[in-house]
Amino acid sequence: MDPVAQQTETPTARTPAAERTRTPTARTPAAERTAEPLTQYLQRLNRRAHAFDRRRPLLWDLHFTAFWVTAALVDHVGDGWRNVTHNPDVPGWLLLTLSLGLSVPLLWRRRHPAAVLLAMAPFALVNAWSGAALQAALLQLVVIYHIALRLPLRALWWATALVLTPVLVSTARYGEGDWSQQIGSQLTSVVVAALIGITVRTRQSYTEALEDRARRLEIERDQQARLAAAAERARIAREMHDIIGHNLSVITGLADGGKYAAAKSPERAAQALDAIGTTSRQALGELRRLLDVLRDDQHGRPADLTPQPTLTDLDQLVDGVRSAGLPVHTTVRGGATLSPGRQLTVYRVVQEALTNTLKHAGADATAAITISHSRNGAVDVTITDTGRGKDGGASRVPSDGRGLPGMRERTALYGGTLEAGPRPDRGWRVHLHLPEETPQ
């Protein structure tokens, strides 16, 4: 025999007994799964039937009514009614009338169940009084089911009395059987039909409540997602405005100063160019880190995350503004440890205020920053300048509408207040107040 054939046959011949014992176990889930497709098939048929009924209710009612009309006529024509009748001499025309009167009204059983039961009641009384005892009288139980399904439950009281009345008439007229047995049997049938209707009604109400809750949760989820996206867009817009707007303002100030210094002092112009390069690289780095956080495809590479600015970075911020040609005086009173979020708020407000001063205050303006820490943890920050806008201060409000609203949004996150407006004599004033931080 070929050695290759021997090698391929050997694993089969040496299959361990433990592996062979797995075969029945492997077949068990397949055998259990055979019931699941049947259940799904029946559920699918049920959903299709309900969908067809919702689309064409009249067609379904016609088929349903035609079936029971046919059954009632078969009972009449085939003389099956004679097996239970009290009076076999009932005329044929009356039997036909009773059969149709007890079956045809079923066509309107779902839209007007109470009217249908009232329409069937005279035929049921005649059926009991004449002794025909047609089985079509049991179709009243179908109407009882729909009354329990669609009408207030108090309607079952008079409906039950209406259905039991023919039983009382038949028992009183023909006297066959015990009163309690006849009434108890009919009452049991009515109770069963009503309970089925109540059960289906309860299930439908429960299903509708679940569907309504699912819809509301879906709407709420979508709303929360939209609100979160809007809040995130606003946050990103604030960060982009603060980072790019401030650095571009510093670069503009440095470029303007370098232009004037080029004619008189080339060394000062070179320093301005160096500062412009440093500020530009810093702005590009911050922008790149912000965009890296927003990107989804990092290829397994974590984003370059740096800590947000704090109060310790204010000196670097002020130095950059001074290098752009704006003299800034800083005063700090008291000392307290603020949370990182509150420190970022103070930093961004100071940054935005100095940026506006660089843009609008003019060449001979100066700025002053006062930070006051209270003992209870509150902080007050005041930024003033001595500049004068082109139109008396109105141009100090940014045209893009992002500066002051961004500062107010940051302040509102911590329950603070922000005031910004022209000073009585000259310049602009921005005042930030953050209250005491409440412990979580």
Coordinates of N, CA and C in Angstrom, one line a residue, residues 1-169:
M1 N 0.9 -1.2 0.0 CA 0.0 0.0 0.0 C 0.9 1.2 0.0
D2 N 0.4 2.3 -0.7 CA 1.1 3.5 -0.7 C 1.3 4.1 0.7
P3 N 2.5 4.5 1.0 CA 2.7 5.1 2.3 C 1.8 6.4 2.6
V4 N 1.6 7.1 1.5 CA 0.7 8.3 1.7 C -0.7 7.9 2.0
A5 N -1.2 6.8 1.4 CA -2.5 6.3 1.7 C -2.6 5.8 3.2
Q6 N -1.5 5.1 3.6 CA -1.4 4.7 5.0 C -1.5 5.9 6.0
Q7 N -0.8 6.9 5.6 CA -0.8 8.1 6.5 C -2.2 8.8 6.6
T8 N -2.9 8.8 5.5 CA -4.2 9.4 5.5 C -5.2 8.6 6.1
E9 N -5.1 7.3 6.1 CA -6.1 6.4 6.7 C -5.8 6.2 8.2
T10 N -4.6 6.4 8.7 CA -4.3 6.1 10.1 C -5.1 7.0 11.1
P11 N -5.3 8.3 10.9 CA -6.0 9.1 11.8 C -7.5 8.6 11.9
T12 N -8.0 8.2 10.8 CA -9.4 7.7 10.9 C -9.5 6.4 11.6
A13 N -8.6 5.6 11.4 CA -8.7 4.3 12.1 C -8.4 4.4 13.6
R14 N -7.6 5.5 14.0 CA -7.3 5.6 15.4 C -8.1 6.7 16.0
T15 N -9.3 7.0 15.5 CA -10.1 8.0 16.1 C -10.4 7.7 17.6
P16 N -10.1 8.5 18.5 CA -10.3 8.1 19.9 C -11.8 7.9 20.2
A17 N -12.1 7.1 21.3 CA -13.5 6.9 21.6 C -14.1 8.2 22.1
A18 N -13.3 9.1 22.8 CA -13.9 10.3 23.3 C -14.4 11.2 22.2
E19 N -13.7 11.1 21.0 CA -14.2 11.9 19.8 C -15.4 11.3 19.2
R20 N -15.5 9.9 19.2 CA -16.7 9.3 18.7 C -17.9 9.5 19.5
T21 N -17.7 9.7 20.8 CA -18.8 10.0 21.7 C -19.4 11.4 21.6
R22 N -18.7 12.2 20.8 CA -19.2 13.6 20.6 C -20.3 13.6 19.6
T23 N -20.4 12.6 18.8 CA -21.3 12.6 17.7 C -22.7 12.8 18.1
P24 N -23.3 12.0 19.1 CA -24.7 12.2 19.5 C -24.9 13.6 20.1
T25 N -23.9 14.1 20.8 CA -24.0 15.4 21.4 C -24.1 16.5 20.4
A26 N -23.3 16.3 19.3 CA -23.3 17.3 18.2 C -24.7 17.3 17.5
R27 N -25.3 16.1 17.5 CA -26.6 16.1 16.8 C -27.8 16.7 17.7
T28 N -27.5 16.7 19.0 CA -28.6 17.2 19.9 C -29.1 18.6 19.6
P29 N -28.2 19.6 19.4 CA -28.6 20.9 19.1 C -29.4 21.0 17.8
A30 N -29.0 20.2 16.8 CA -29.7 20.2 15.5 C -31.1 19.7 15.7
A31 N -31.2 18.7 16.5 CA -32.6 18.2 16.8 C -33.4 19.2 17.6
E32 N -32.8 19.9 18.5 CA -33.5 20.9 19.2 C -33.9 22.1 18.3
R33 N -33.1 22.4 17.3 CA -33.3 23.5 16.5 C -34.5 23.2 15.5
T34 N -34.9 22.0 15.3 CA -35.9 21.7 14.4 C -37.3 22.3 14.8
A35 N -37.4 22.5 16.1 CA -38.7 23.1 16.6 C -38.7 24.6 16.4
E36 N -37.5 25.2 16.4 CA -37.5 26.7 16.3 C -38.0 27.2 14.9
P37 N -37.5 26.6 13.8 CA -38.1 27.1 12.5 C -39.6 26.9 12.4
L38 N -40.2 25.9 13.0 CA -41.6 25.7 13.0 C -42.3 26.8 13.8
T39 N -41.7 27.2 14.9 CA -42.3 28.3 15.7 C -42.2 29.6 14.9
Q40 N -41.0 29.8 14.3 CA -40.8 31.0 13.5 C -41.8 31.1 12.3
Y41 N -42.0 29.9 11.7 CA -42.9 29.8 10.6 C -44.3 30.2 11.0
L42 N -44.8 29.6 12.2 CA -46.1 30.0 12.7 C -46.2 31.4 13.0
Q43 N -45.2 32.0 13.7 CA -45.2 33.4 14.0 C -45.3 34.3 12.7
R44 N -44.5 33.8 11.7 CA -44.5 34.6 10.5 C -45.9 34.6 9.8
L45 N -46.5 33.4 9.8 CA -47.9 33.3 9.3 C -48.9 34.1 10.1
N46 N -48.7 34.2 11.4 CA -49.6 35.0 12.3 C -49.4 36.5 11.9
R47 N -48.1 36.9 11.8 CA -47.9 38.3 11.4 C -48.5 38.6 10.0
R48 N -48.3 37.7 9.1 CA -48.9 38.0 7.8 C -50.4 38.0 7.8
A49 N -51.0 37.2 8.6 CA -52.5 37.2 8.7 C -53.0 38.5 9.3
H50 N -52.3 39.0 10.4 CA -52.7 40.2 11.0 C -52.4 41.4 10.0
A51 N -51.3 41.3 9.3 CA -51.1 42.4 8.3 C -52.1 42.4 7.2
F52 N -52.5 41.2 6.8 CA -53.6 41.2 5.7 C -54.9 41.7 6.3
D53 N -55.2 41.4 7.6 CA -56.4 41.8 8.2 C -56.4 43.3 8.3
R54 N -55.3 43.9 8.6 CA -55.2 45.4 8.8 C -55.4 46.1 7.4
R55 N -54.8 45.4 6.4 CA -55.0 46.1 5.0 C -56.3 45.9 4.4
R56 N -57.0 44.7 4.6 CA -58.3 44.4 4.0 C -59.2 43.8 5.1
P57 N -59.7 44.6 6.0 CA -60.5 44.0 7.1 C -61.9 43.5 6.5
L58 N -62.4 44.2 5.6 CA -63.7 43.8 5.0 C -63.6 42.4 4.4
L59 N -62.6 42.2 3.7 CA -62.4 40.9 3.0 C -62.3 39.8 4.0
W60 N -61.6 40.0 5.1 CA -61.5 39.0 6.1 C -62.8 38.8 6.8
D61 N -63.6 39.8 7.1 CA -64.9 39.7 7.7 C -65.9 38.9 6.8
L62 N -65.8 39.2 5.5 CA -66.6 38.5 4.5 C -66.3 37.0 4.5
H63 N -65.1 36.6 4.6 CA -64.7 35.2 4.6 C -65.2 34.6 5.9
F64 N -65.0 35.3 7.0 CA -65.4 34.7 8.3 C -66.9 34.5 8.4
T65 N -67.6 35.6 8.0 CA -69.1 35.5 8.0 C -69.6 34.4 7.1
A66 N -69.0 34.3 5.9 CA -69.4 33.3 4.9 C -69.2 31.9 5.5
F67 N -68.2 31.7 6.2 CA -67.9 30.4 6.8 C -69.1 30.0 7.8
W68 N -69.4 30.9 8.7 CA -70.4 30.6 9.7 C -71.8 30.6 9.1
V69 N -72.1 31.4 8.1 CA -73.4 31.3 7.4 C -73.5 29.9 6.7
T70 N -72.5 29.5 6.1 CA -72.5 28.1 5.5 C -72.7 27.1 6.5
A71 N -72.0 27.2 7.7 CA -72.2 26.2 8.7 C -73.6 26.2 9.2
A72 N -74.2 27.4 9.4 CA -75.6 27.4 9.9 C -76.6 26.8 8.9
L73 N -76.4 27.1 7.6 CA -77.2 26.5 6.5 C -77.1 25.0 6.4
V74 N -75.9 24.6 6.6 CA -75.6 23.1 6.6 C -76.4 22.4 7.7
D75 N -76.4 23.1 8.9 CA -77.1 22.5 10.0 C -78.6 22.5 9.8
H76 N -79.1 23.5 9.0 CA -80.5 23.5 8.7 C -80.9 22.6 7.6
V77 N -80.1 22.6 6.5 CA -80.4 21.7 5.3 C -80.2 20.3 5.7
G78 N -79.1 20.0 6.4 CA -78.8 18.6 6.7 C -79.6 18.0 7.8
D79 N -80.5 18.7 8.3 CA -81.4 18.2 9.4 C -80.6 17.9 10.7
G80 N -79.4 18.5 10.8 CA -78.6 18.2 12.1 C -79.3 18.8 13.3
W81 N -80.1 19.9 13.1 CA -80.8 20.6 14.2 C -81.8 19.7 14.9
R82 N -82.3 18.6 14.1 CA -83.3 17.8 14.7 C -82.8 16.9 15.9
N83 N -81.4 16.8 16.0 CA -80.9 16.0 17.1 C -81.0 16.7 18.4
V84 N -81.1 18.0 18.4 CA -81.2 18.7 19.7 C -82.5 19.6 19.8
T85 N -83.3 19.5 18.8 CA -84.5 20.4 18.9 C -85.6 19.9 19.9
H86 N -86.3 20.9 20.3 CA -87.5 20.6 21.2 C -88.8 20.5 20.3
N87 N -88.7 21.0 19.1 CA -89.9 21.0 18.3 C -89.5 20.7 16.9
P88 N -89.6 19.4 16.4 CA -89.2 19.1 15.1 C -90.1 19.6 14.0
D89 N -91.2 20.2 14.4 CA -92.2 20.7 13.4 C -92.0 22.2 13.0
V90 N -90.9 22.7 13.4 CA -90.7 24.1 13.0 C -90.6 24.3 11.5
P91 N -91.3 25.2 10.9 CA -91.4 25.4 9.5 C -90.0 25.7 8.9
G92 N -89.8 25.3 7.7 CA -88.5 25.5 7.1 C -88.1 27.0 6.8
W93 N -89.1 27.8 6.5 CA -88.8 29.2 6.3 C -88.4 29.9 7.5
L94 N -88.9 29.4 8.7 CA -88.5 30.0 10.0 C -87.1 29.6 10.3
L95 N -86.8 28.3 10.0 CA -85.4 27.8 10.3 C -84.4 28.6 9.4
L96 N -84.7 28.9 8.1 CA -83.8 29.6 7.3 C -83.6 31.0 7.8
T97 N -84.8 31.6 8.2 CA -84.7 33.0 8.7 C -83.8 33.1 10.0
L98 N -84.0 32.1 10.9 CA -83.2 32.1 12.1 C -81.7 31.8 11.8
S99 N -81.5 30.9 10.9 CA -80.1 30.6 10.6 C -79.3 31.9 10.0
L100 N -80.0 32.6 9.1 CA -79.4 33.8 8.6 C -79.4 34.9 9.6
G101 N -80.4 35.1 10.4 CA -80.4 36.1 11.4 C -79.4 36.0 12.5
L102 N -79.0 34.7 12.8 CA -78.0 34.5 13.8 C -76.5 34.4 13.2
S103 N -76.4 34.5 11.9 CA -75.0 34.3 11.3 C -74.6 35.5 10.5
V104 N -75.5 36.1 9.7 CA -75.2 37.2 8.9 C -74.7 38.4 9.6
P105 N -75.3 38.8 10.8 CA -74.8 40.0 11.5 C -73.3 39.9 12.0
L106 N -72.7 38.7 11.9 CA -71.3 38.6 12.3 C -70.4 39.5 11.4
L107 N -70.9 39.9 10.2 CA -70.1 40.7 9.3 C -69.7 42.0 10.0
W108 N -70.5 42.5 10.9 CA -70.3 43.8 11.6 C -69.9 43.6 13.1
R109 N -69.4 42.4 13.4 CA -69.1 42.1 14.8 C -68.0 43.0 15.4
R110 N -67.0 43.3 14.6 CA -65.8 44.0 15.1 C -66.1 45.5 15.2
R111 N -66.8 46.1 14.3 CA -67.1 47.5 14.3 C -68.2 47.9 15.2
H112 N -69.2 47.1 15.3 CA -70.4 47.4 16.2 C -70.8 46.1 16.9
P113 N -70.0 45.6 17.9 CA -70.4 44.4 18.5 C -71.7 44.5 19.3
A114 N -71.9 45.6 20.0 CA -73.1 45.8 20.8 C -74.4 45.8 19.9
A115 N -74.3 46.5 18.8 CA -75.5 46.5 17.9 C -75.7 45.1 17.3
V116 N -74.6 44.4 17.0 CA -74.8 43.0 16.4 C -75.5 42.1 17.4
L117 N -75.1 42.2 18.7 CA -75.7 41.3 19.7 C -77.2 41.7 19.9
L118 N -77.5 43.0 19.9 CA -78.9 43.4 19.9 C -79.7 42.9 18.7
A119 N -79.0 42.9 17.5 CA -79.7 42.4 16.3 C -80.0 40.9 16.4
M120 N -79.1 40.2 17.0 CA -79.2 38.7 17.1 C -80.2 38.3 18.2
A121 N -80.4 39.2 19.2 CA -81.2 38.8 20.3 C -82.6 38.4 19.9
P122 N -83.4 39.1 19.0 CA -84.7 38.6 18.7 C -84.7 37.3 18.0
F123 N -83.7 37.0 17.2 CA -83.7 35.7 16.6 C -83.4 34.6 17.6
A124 N -82.5 34.9 18.6 CA -82.2 34.0 19.6 C -83.5 33.7 20.5
L125 N -84.3 34.7 20.8 CA -85.5 34.5 21.5 C -86.5 33.7 20.7
V126 N -86.7 33.9 19.5 CA -87.6 33.1 18.6 C -87.0 31.7 18.5
N127 N -85.8 31.5 18.4 CA -85.2 30.2 18.4 C -85.5 29.4 19.6
A128 N -85.4 30.1 20.8 CA -85.7 29.4 22.0 C -87.2 29.2 22.2
W129 N -88.1 30.2 21.8 CA -89.5 30.0 22.0 C -90.1 29.0 21.1
S130 N -89.6 28.9 19.8 CA -90.1 27.9 18.9 C -89.6 26.5 19.1
G131 N -88.6 26.4 19.9 CA -88.0 25.1 20.2 C -87.1 24.5 19.2
A132 N -86.7 25.4 18.2 CA -85.8 24.9 17.1 C -84.5 24.6 17.7
A133 N -84.0 25.4 18.6 CA -82.7 25.1 19.3 C -81.5 25.0 18.3
L134 N -81.5 25.9 17.3 CA -80.4 25.9 16.3 C -79.1 26.2 17.0
Q135 N -78.1 25.4 16.5 CA -76.7 25.6 17.1 C -76.1 27.0 16.7
A136 N -76.8 27.6 15.7 CA -76.3 29.0 15.3 C -76.4 30.0 16.4
A137 N -77.3 29.7 17.4 CA -77.4 30.6 18.5 C -76.1 30.8 19.3
L138 N -75.2 29.7 19.2 CA -73.9 29.8 19.9 C -73.0 30.9 19.3
L139 N -73.3 31.4 18.1 CA -72.5 32.4 17.5 C -72.6 33.7 18.3
Q140 N -73.5 33.8 19.2 CA -73.5 35.0 20.1 C -72.3 35.0 21.0
L141 N -71.7 33.9 21.2 CA -70.4 33.9 22.0 C -69.3 34.6 21.3
V142 N -69.3 34.5 19.9 CA -68.3 35.3 19.2 C -68.5 36.8 19.4
V143 N -69.7 37.2 19.5 CA -70.0 38.6 19.7 C -69.6 39.0 21.1
I144 N -69.8 38.1 22.1 CA -69.4 38.3 23.5 C -67.9 38.5 23.5
Y145 N -67.2 37.7 22.8 CA -65.7 37.9 22.7 C -65.3 39.3 22.2
H146 N -66.0 39.8 21.2 CA -65.6 41.1 20.7 C -66.1 42.2 21.6
I147 N -67.1 42.0 22.3 CA -67.5 43.0 23.3 C -66.5 43.1 24.4
A148 N -66.0 42.0 24.9 CA -64.9 42.0 25.9 C -63.6 42.5 25.3
L149 N -63.4 42.4 24.0 CA -62.2 42.9 23.4 C -62.2 44.4 23.1
R150 N -63.4 44.9 22.9 CA -63.4 46.3 22.3 C -64.2 47.3 23.2
L151 N -65.2 46.8 23.9 CA -66.0 47.8 24.7 C -65.6 47.8 26.1
P152 N -66.1 48.8 26.9 CA -65.8 48.8 28.3 C -66.4 47.5 29.0
L153 N -65.7 47.1 30.0 CA -66.0 45.8 30.6 C -67.4 45.8 31.2
R154 N -67.9 47.0 31.6 CA -69.3 47.0 32.2 C -70.3 46.6 31.1
A155 N -70.0 46.6 29.8 CA -71.0 46.2 28.8 C -71.2 44.7 28.9
L156 N -70.3 43.9 29.5 CA -70.5 42.5 29.6 C -71.7 42.1 30.5
W157 N -72.1 43.0 31.4 CA -73.2 42.7 32.3 C -74.5 42.6 31.5
W158 N -74.9 43.6 30.8 CA -76.1 43.5 30.0 C -76.0 42.5 28.9
A159 N -74.8 42.3 28.3 CA -74.6 41.3 27.2 C -74.8 39.9 27.8
T160 N -74.3 39.6 29.0 CA -74.5 38.3 29.6 C -76.0 38.1 29.8
A161 N -76.7 39.1 30.4 CA -78.1 38.9 30.6 C -78.9 38.7 29.3
L162 N -78.5 39.4 28.2 CA -79.1 39.2 27.0 C -79.0 37.8 26.4
V163 N -77.8 37.2 26.6 CA -77.5 35.9 26.1 C -78.2 34.8 26.9
L164 N -78.3 35.1 28.2 CA -79.0 34.1 29.1 C -80.5 34.1 29.0
T165 N -81.1 35.2 28.5 CA -82.5 35.3 28.4 C -83.1 34.1 27.6
P166 N -82.6 33.8 26.4 CA -83.2 32.7 25.6 C -83.1 31.4 26.4
V167 N -82.1 31.2 27.2 CA -82.0 29.9 27.9 C -83.1 29.8 28.9
L168 N -83.4 31.0 29.6 CA -84.5 31.0 30.6 C -85.8 30.7 29.9
V169 N -86.0 31.3 28.7 CA -87.3 31.1 27.9 C -87.4 29.7 27.5

